[in-house]
Coordinates of C-alpha atoms and ligand atoms in Angstrom, one line a residue:
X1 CA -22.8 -1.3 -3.7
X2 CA -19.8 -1.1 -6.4
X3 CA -17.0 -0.2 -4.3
X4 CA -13.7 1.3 -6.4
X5 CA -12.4 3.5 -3.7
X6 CA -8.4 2.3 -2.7
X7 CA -9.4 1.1 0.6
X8 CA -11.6 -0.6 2.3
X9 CA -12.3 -2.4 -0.9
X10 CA -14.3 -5.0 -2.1
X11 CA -13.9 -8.4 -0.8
X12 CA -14.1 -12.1 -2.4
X13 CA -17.4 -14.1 -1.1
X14 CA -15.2 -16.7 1.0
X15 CA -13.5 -13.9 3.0
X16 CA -16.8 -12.1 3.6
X17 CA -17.8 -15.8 5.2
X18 CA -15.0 -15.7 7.6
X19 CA -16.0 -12.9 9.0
X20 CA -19.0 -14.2 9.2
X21 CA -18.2 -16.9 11.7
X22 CA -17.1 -16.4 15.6
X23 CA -13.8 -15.3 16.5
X24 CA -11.7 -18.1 17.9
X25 CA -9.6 -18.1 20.6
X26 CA -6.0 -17.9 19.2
X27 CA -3.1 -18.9 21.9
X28 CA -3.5 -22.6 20.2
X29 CA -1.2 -24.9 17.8
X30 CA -4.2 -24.3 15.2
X31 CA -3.9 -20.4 15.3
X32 CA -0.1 -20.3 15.2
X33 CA -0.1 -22.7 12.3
X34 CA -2.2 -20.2 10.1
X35 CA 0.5 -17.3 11.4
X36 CA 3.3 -19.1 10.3
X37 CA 1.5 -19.7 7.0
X38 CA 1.1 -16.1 6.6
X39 CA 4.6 -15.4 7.5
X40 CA 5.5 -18.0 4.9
X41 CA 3.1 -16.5 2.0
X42 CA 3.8 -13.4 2.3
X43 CA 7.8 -13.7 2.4
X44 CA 7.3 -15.8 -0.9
X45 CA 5.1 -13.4 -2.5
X46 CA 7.2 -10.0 -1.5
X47 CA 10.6 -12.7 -2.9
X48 CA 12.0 -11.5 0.4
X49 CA 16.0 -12.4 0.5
X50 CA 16.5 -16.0 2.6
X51 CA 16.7 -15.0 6.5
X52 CA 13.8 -12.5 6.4
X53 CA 10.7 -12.3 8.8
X54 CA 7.1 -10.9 8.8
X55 CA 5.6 -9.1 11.6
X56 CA 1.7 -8.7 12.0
X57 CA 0.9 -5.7 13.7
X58 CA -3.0 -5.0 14.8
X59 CA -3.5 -1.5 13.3
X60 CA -3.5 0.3 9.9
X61 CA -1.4 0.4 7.5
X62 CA -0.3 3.6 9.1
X63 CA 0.6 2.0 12.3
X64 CA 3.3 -0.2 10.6
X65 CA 4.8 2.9 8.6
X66 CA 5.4 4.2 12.7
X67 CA 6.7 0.6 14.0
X68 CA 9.6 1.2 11.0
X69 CA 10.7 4.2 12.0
X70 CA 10.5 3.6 15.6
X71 CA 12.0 0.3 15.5
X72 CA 14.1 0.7 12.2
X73 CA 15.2 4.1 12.3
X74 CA 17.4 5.9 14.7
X75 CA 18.7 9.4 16.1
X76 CA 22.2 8.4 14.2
X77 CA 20.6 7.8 11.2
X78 CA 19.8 10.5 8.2
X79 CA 17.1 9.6 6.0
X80 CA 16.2 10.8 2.7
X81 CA 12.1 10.5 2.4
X82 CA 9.9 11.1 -1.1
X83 CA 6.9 13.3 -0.1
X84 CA 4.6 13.3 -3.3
X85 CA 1.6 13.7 -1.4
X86 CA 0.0 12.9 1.3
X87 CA 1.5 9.5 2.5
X88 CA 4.7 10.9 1.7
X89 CA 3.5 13.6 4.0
X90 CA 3.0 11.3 6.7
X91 CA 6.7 9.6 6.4
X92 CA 7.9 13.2 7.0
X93 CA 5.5 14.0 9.9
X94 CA 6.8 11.0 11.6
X95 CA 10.4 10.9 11.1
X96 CA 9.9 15.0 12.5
X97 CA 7.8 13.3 15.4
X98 CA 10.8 10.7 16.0
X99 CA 12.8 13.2 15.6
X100 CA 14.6 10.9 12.8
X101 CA 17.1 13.4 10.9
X102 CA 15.4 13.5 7.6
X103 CA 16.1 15.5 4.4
X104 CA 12.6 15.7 2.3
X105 CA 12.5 15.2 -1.3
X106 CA 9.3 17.0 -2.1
X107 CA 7.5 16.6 -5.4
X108 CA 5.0 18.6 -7.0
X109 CA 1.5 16.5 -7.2
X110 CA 1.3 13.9 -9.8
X111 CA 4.9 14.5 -10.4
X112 CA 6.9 11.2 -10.6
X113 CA 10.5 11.1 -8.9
X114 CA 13.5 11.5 -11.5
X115 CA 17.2 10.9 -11.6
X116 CA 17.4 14.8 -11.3
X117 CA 16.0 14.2 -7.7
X118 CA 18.8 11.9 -7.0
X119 CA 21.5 13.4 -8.6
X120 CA 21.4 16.4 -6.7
X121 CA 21.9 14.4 -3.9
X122 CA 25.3 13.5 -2.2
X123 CA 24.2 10.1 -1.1
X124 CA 27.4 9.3 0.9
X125 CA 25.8 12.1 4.0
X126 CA 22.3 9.7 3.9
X127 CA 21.8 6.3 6.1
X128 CA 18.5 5.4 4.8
X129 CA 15.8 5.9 1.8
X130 CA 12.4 5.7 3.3
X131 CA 9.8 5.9 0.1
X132 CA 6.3 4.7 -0.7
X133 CA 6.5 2.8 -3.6
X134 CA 3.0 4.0 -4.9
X135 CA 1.8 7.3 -4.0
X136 CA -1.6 6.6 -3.6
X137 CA -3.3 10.2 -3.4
X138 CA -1.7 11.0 -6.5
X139 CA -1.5 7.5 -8.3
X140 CA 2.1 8.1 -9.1
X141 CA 4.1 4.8 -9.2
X142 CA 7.9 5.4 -8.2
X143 CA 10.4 3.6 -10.6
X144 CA 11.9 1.4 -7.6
X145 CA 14.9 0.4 -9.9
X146 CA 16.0 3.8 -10.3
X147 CA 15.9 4.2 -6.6
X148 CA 17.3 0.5 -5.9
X149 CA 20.2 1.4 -7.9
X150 CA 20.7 4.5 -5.7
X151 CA 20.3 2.9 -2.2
X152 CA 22.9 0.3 -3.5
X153 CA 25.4 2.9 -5.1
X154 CA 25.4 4.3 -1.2
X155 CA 24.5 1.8 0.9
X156 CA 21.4 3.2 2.3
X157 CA 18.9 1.1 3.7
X158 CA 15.8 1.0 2.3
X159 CA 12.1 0.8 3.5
X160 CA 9.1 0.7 1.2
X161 CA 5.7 1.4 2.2
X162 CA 4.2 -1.0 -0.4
X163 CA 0.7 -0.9 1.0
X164 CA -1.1 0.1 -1.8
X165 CA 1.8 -1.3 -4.3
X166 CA 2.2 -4.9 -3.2
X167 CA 0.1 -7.4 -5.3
X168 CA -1.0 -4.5 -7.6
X169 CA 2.2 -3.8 -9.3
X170 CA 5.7 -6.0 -9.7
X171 CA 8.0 -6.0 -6.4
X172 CA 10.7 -7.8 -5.9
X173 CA 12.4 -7.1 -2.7
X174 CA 15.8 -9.3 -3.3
X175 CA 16.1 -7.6 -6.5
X176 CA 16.0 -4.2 -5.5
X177 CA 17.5 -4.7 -2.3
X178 CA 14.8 -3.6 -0.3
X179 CA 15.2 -3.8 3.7
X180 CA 11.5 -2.9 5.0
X181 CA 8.5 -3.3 2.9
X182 CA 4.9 -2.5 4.6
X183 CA 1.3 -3.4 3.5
X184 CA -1.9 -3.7 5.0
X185 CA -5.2 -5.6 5.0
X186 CA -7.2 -3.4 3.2
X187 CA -5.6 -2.8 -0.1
X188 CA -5.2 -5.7 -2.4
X189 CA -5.3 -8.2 0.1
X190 CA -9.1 -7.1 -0.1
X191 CA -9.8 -7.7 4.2
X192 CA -11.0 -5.5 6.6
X193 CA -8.9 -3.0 7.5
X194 CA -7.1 -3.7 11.1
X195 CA -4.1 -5.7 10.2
X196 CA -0.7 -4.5 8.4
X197 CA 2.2 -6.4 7.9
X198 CA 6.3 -5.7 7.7
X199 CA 8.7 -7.8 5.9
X200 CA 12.5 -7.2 7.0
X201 CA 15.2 -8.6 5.8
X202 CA 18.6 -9.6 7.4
X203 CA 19.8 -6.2 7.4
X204 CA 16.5 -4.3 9.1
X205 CA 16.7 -7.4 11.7
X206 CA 19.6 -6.2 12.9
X207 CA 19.0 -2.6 13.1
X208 CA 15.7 -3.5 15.3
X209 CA 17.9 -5.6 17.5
X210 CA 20.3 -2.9 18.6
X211 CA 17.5 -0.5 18.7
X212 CA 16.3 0.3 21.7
X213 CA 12.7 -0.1 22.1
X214 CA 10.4 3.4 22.8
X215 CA 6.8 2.0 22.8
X216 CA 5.5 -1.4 24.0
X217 CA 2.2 -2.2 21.6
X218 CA 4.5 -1.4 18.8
X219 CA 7.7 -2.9 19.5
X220 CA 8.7 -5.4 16.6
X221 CA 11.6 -7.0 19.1
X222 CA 8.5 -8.7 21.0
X223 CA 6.3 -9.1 18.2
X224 CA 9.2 -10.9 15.7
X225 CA 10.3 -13.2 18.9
X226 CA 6.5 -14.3 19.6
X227 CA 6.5 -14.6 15.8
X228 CA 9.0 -17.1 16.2
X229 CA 6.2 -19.4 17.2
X230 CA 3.4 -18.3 15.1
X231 CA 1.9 -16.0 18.3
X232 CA 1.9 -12.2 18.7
X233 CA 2.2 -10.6 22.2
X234 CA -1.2 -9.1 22.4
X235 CA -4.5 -10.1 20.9
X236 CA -4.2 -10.1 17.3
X237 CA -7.5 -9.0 14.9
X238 CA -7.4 -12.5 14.7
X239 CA -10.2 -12.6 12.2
X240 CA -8.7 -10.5 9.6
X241 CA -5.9 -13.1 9.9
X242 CA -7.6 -15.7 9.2
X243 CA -9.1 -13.8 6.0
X244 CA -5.8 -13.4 5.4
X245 CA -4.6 -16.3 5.6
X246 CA -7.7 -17.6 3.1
X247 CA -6.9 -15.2 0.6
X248 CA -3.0 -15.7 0.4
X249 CA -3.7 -19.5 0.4
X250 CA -6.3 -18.7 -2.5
X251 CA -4.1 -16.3 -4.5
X252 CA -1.0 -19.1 -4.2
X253 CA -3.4 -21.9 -5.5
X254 CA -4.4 -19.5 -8.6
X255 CA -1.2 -18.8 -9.9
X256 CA 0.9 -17.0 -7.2
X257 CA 1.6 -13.9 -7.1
X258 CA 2.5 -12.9 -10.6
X259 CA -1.2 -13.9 -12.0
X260 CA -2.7 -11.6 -9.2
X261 CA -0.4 -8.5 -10.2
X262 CA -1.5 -9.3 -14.0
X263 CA -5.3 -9.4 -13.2
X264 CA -4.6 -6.1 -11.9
X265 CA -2.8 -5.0 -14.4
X266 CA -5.8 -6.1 -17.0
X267 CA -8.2 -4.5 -14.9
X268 CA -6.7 -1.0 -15.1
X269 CA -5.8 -1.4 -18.3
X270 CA -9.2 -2.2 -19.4
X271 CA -10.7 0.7 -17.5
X272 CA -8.3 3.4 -18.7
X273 CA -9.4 1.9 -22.5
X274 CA -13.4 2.2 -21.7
X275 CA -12.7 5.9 -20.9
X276 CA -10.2 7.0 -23.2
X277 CA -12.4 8.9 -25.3
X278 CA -14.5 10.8 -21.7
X279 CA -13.6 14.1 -21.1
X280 CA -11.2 13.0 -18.3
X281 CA -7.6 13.2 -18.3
X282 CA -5.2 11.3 -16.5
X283 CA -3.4 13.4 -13.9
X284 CA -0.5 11.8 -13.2
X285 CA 2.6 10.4 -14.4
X286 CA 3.8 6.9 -13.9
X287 CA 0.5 5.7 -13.6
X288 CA 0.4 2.3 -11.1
X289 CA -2.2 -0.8 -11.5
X290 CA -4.0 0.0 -8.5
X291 CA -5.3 3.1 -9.1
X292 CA -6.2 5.6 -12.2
X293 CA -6.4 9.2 -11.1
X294 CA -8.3 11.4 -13.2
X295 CA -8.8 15.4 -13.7
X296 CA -12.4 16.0 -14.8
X297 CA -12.3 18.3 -17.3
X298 CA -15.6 20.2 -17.2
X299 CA -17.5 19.3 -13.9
X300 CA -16.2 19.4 -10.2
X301 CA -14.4 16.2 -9.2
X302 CA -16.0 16.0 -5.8
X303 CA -19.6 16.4 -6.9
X304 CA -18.9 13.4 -9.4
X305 CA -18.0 11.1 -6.8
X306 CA -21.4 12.6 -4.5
X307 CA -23.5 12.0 -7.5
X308 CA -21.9 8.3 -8.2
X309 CA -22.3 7.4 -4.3
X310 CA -25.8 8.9 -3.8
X311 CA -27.5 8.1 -7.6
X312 CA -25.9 5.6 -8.9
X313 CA -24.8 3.2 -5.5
X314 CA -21.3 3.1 -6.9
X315 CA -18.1 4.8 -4.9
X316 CA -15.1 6.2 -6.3
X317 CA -12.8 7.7 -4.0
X318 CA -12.7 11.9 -3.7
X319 CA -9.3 13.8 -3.0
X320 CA -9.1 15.5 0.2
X321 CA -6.9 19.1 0.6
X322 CA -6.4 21.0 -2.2
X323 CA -6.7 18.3 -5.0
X324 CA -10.4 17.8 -3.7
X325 CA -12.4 19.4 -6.3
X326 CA -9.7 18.5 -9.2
X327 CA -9.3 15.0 -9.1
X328 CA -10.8 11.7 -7.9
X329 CA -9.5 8.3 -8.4
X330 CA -10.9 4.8 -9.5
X331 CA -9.3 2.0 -7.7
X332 CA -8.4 -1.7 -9.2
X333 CA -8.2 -3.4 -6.1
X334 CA -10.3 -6.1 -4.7
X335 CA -12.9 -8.3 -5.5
X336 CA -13.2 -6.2 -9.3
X337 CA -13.7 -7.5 -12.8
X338 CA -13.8 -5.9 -16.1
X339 CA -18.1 -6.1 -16.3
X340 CA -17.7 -4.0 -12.9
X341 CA -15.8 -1.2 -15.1
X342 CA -18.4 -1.8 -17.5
X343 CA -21.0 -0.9 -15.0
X344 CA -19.2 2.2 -13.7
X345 CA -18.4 3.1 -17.4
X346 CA -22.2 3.5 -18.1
X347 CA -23.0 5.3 -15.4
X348 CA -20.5 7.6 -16.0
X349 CA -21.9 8.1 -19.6
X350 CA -25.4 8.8 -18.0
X351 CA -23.8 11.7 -16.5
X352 CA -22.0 12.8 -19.4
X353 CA -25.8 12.9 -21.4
X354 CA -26.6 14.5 -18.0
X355 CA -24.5 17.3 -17.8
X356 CA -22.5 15.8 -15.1
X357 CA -19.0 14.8 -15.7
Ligands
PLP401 C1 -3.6 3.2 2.5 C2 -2.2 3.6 2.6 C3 -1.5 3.8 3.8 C4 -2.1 3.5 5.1 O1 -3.2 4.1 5.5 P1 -4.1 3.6 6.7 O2 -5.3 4.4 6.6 O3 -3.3 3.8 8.0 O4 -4.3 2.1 6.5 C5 -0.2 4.2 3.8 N1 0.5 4.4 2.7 C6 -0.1 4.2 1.5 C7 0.8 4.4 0.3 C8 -1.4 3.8 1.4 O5 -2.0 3.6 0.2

C-alpha cells in the first residue's frame, strides 16, 4: 500500500516499531521525561515566543480546534474566522456551538484570502482572528504575514490551526505573532491519529486562566498545570506519544525543523513537475507543501481515486460534498520520497493509455 491521502499517512519504520511494542504504564519519571521532551520539541520547532506551553490532548486534531475555543475564546470576545472550506467550516460550526460571537469571512473554494478580505474589515470591532493556516480540502495556503500584519495593526489575538501546515510549510509563531497554533498526530508528524497538540503563548495563557472552564476532559487549565510536570490528567494515547516523541527527537537530529519543511517542499515540488504535462490542472491558488489538489480534466475525480485504491493499491485522497467528483488531492506528507511519486506517476499514465484520467 502507497498511502498519499493527508491523513492517516504513511509512517517511518522506527515509529511503526513502537507501536509495535506494549503500552507502558505512564504515571512514572520515565514517561514524564519524554512529555517534557515533546513540550520542549515542539515549542522549538513551532519558534514559539519565550514563556509559551504545549498541551497534549488525547483526540483529533478536531478536538484541539474545540479546546481553543472553549478554553481561549469567550462570550465577550468577537472573532473574525476564514471559512474556505470545510475546516474553516468547522471553526464556524463551533464558535456558533460556543456561541463565540463570530463574523465569517467566507471564500469561494480554492480561493486564497486577499487584502480585499481585510480591508473591508473595521478591525478595531474584532477581539480575535481564528484561521487555518492551510486549508486542507481545498490545498489553499493562507499568506500568514498578510494576516500577522492585520492581527498586530488591531490587536487581535490570533489562533492557527496548523495541523496540516506545521512541518509542511514555514511557521514562525514569534514572527507573526501567533497566540494559539494547533496540530495533530496524523499529518506530518506521520503517527497514528489520537493525539493533537496546542502551543500558547504568554498572551492565550492568560486568557485560559481567567476563563472559566465548561468541560472537564477538555479543559487546558488542568491539562497545562499536570503539564507542569510532564503528566496529563487522564490517560494519555501514551503510545502515540512515544511515536511522537521518536519522530521529533529524529527530525531534531536530521536537521531540525527547517530540513523537514524543505523535504516537503522538494517532494511536492517534484510531483507537481512529473505531472505538469497530464491532463490535470491545479485547482487552487496558493498552493501549500503538503498537498497538490488537482481538477481532472476529462474523467471523474472520484472514480480515479476508486480505480488507484482498488487496481493499482495506491490511495489518493477523494473530496467529499460538492467538490467530490471535481477534485482529489495528492498528499506530501509522511514517510514519502520522490521514487514513491514516481510510482504513482506511472500508474497514473497507465490510466491515461487506459482511458482513465
Ligand atoms: C486534518 C485537519 C484537521 C483535523 O481533523 P481531525 O480529523 O479531527 O484530525 C483540522 N484542520 C485541518 C486544517 C486539518 O488538515
Amino acid at each position: 500500500m502507497l498511502n498519499f491521502t493527508v491523513g492517516p499517512v504513511m509512517s517511518y519504520e522506527a515509529i511503526r516499531e513502537i507501536g509495535k511494542e506494549q503500552v507502558p504504564y505512564f504515571r512514572t519519571p520515565e514517561f514524564s521525561e519524554v512529555m517534557l521532551e515533546n513540550e520542549r520539541l515542539v515549542a522549538q520547532f513551532a519558534n514559539a515566543p519565550k514563556g509559551s506551553r504545549v498541551a497534549f490532548m488525547t483526540g483529533s486534531g478536531t478536538a484541539s480546534m474545540e479546546t481553543v475555543v472553549m478554553n481561549v475564546l469567550n462570550r465577550n470576545d468577537k472573532a473574525i474566522v476564514v471559512n474556505g472550506g470545510s475546516f474553516g467550516e468547522r471553526f464556524e460550526e463551533l464558535c456558533t456551538l460556543h456561541a463565540i460571537p463570530h463574523h465569517t469571512i467566507k471564500l469561494d473554494y480554492g480561493h486564497a484570502l486577499t487584502e480585499k478580505h481585510l480591508e473591508q474589515l473595521n478591525g478595531q470591532d474584532f477581539t480575535a482572528f481564528v484561521v487555518n493556516m492551510h486549508e486542507t480540502s481545498t490545498g489553499v495556503l493562507y499568506d500568514m504575514p498578510m494576516i500577522s500584519r492585520f492581527c498586530k495593526k488591531y490587536g487581535l489575538l490570533l489562533v492557527v490551526d496548523a495541523i496540516s501546515a506545521f512541518m509542511a510549510d514555514p511557521f514562525d509563531m514569534e514572527a507573526l505573532q501567533a497566540d494559539v497554533m494547533i496540530t495533530g498526530s496524523q499529518k506530518a508528524l506521520a503517527c497514528p491519529p489520537g493525539i493533537s497538540l496546542i502551543v500558547l503563548s504568554p498572551r492565550a495563557l492568560e486568557r485560559v486562566e481567567q476563563n472559566h472552564s465548561v468541560c472537564m476532559y477538555l479543559d487546558l487549565k488542568l491539562a497545562l498545570k499536570d503539564g507542569e510536570r510532564g503528566q496529563t490528567p487522564f490517560t494519555p494515547a501514551v503510545g502515540i506519544l512515544l511515536q511522537i516523541n521518536r519522530r521529533l527527537r529524529d527530525i531534531n537530529a536530521n536537521g531540525g525543523i527547517d530540513s523537514e519543511v524543505q523535504r516537503m517542499h522538494m517532494l511536492a515540488e517534484d510531483f507537481r513537475q512529473k505531472i505538469h504535462d497530464m491532463p490535470l490542472e491545479i485547482f487552487n491558488e496558493s498552493p501549500s507543501n503538503a498537498v497538490t489538489c488537482l481538477h481532472p480534466l476529462r474523467n471523474n475525480a472520484y472514480d480515479i481515486f476508486t480505480i488507484l485504491k482498488d487496481e493499482y493499491d495506491i490511495w489518493i485522497c477523494p473530496n467529499g460534498g460538492e467538490l467530490r467528483n471535481k477534485v482529489f488531492r495528492v498528499g506530501h506528507l509522511g514517510a514519502l520520497t520522490p521514487d514513491d511519486n514516481t510510482t504513482l506517476v506511472n500508474a497514473m499514465k497507465d490510466m491515461i493509455k487506459r482511458g482513465l484520467l
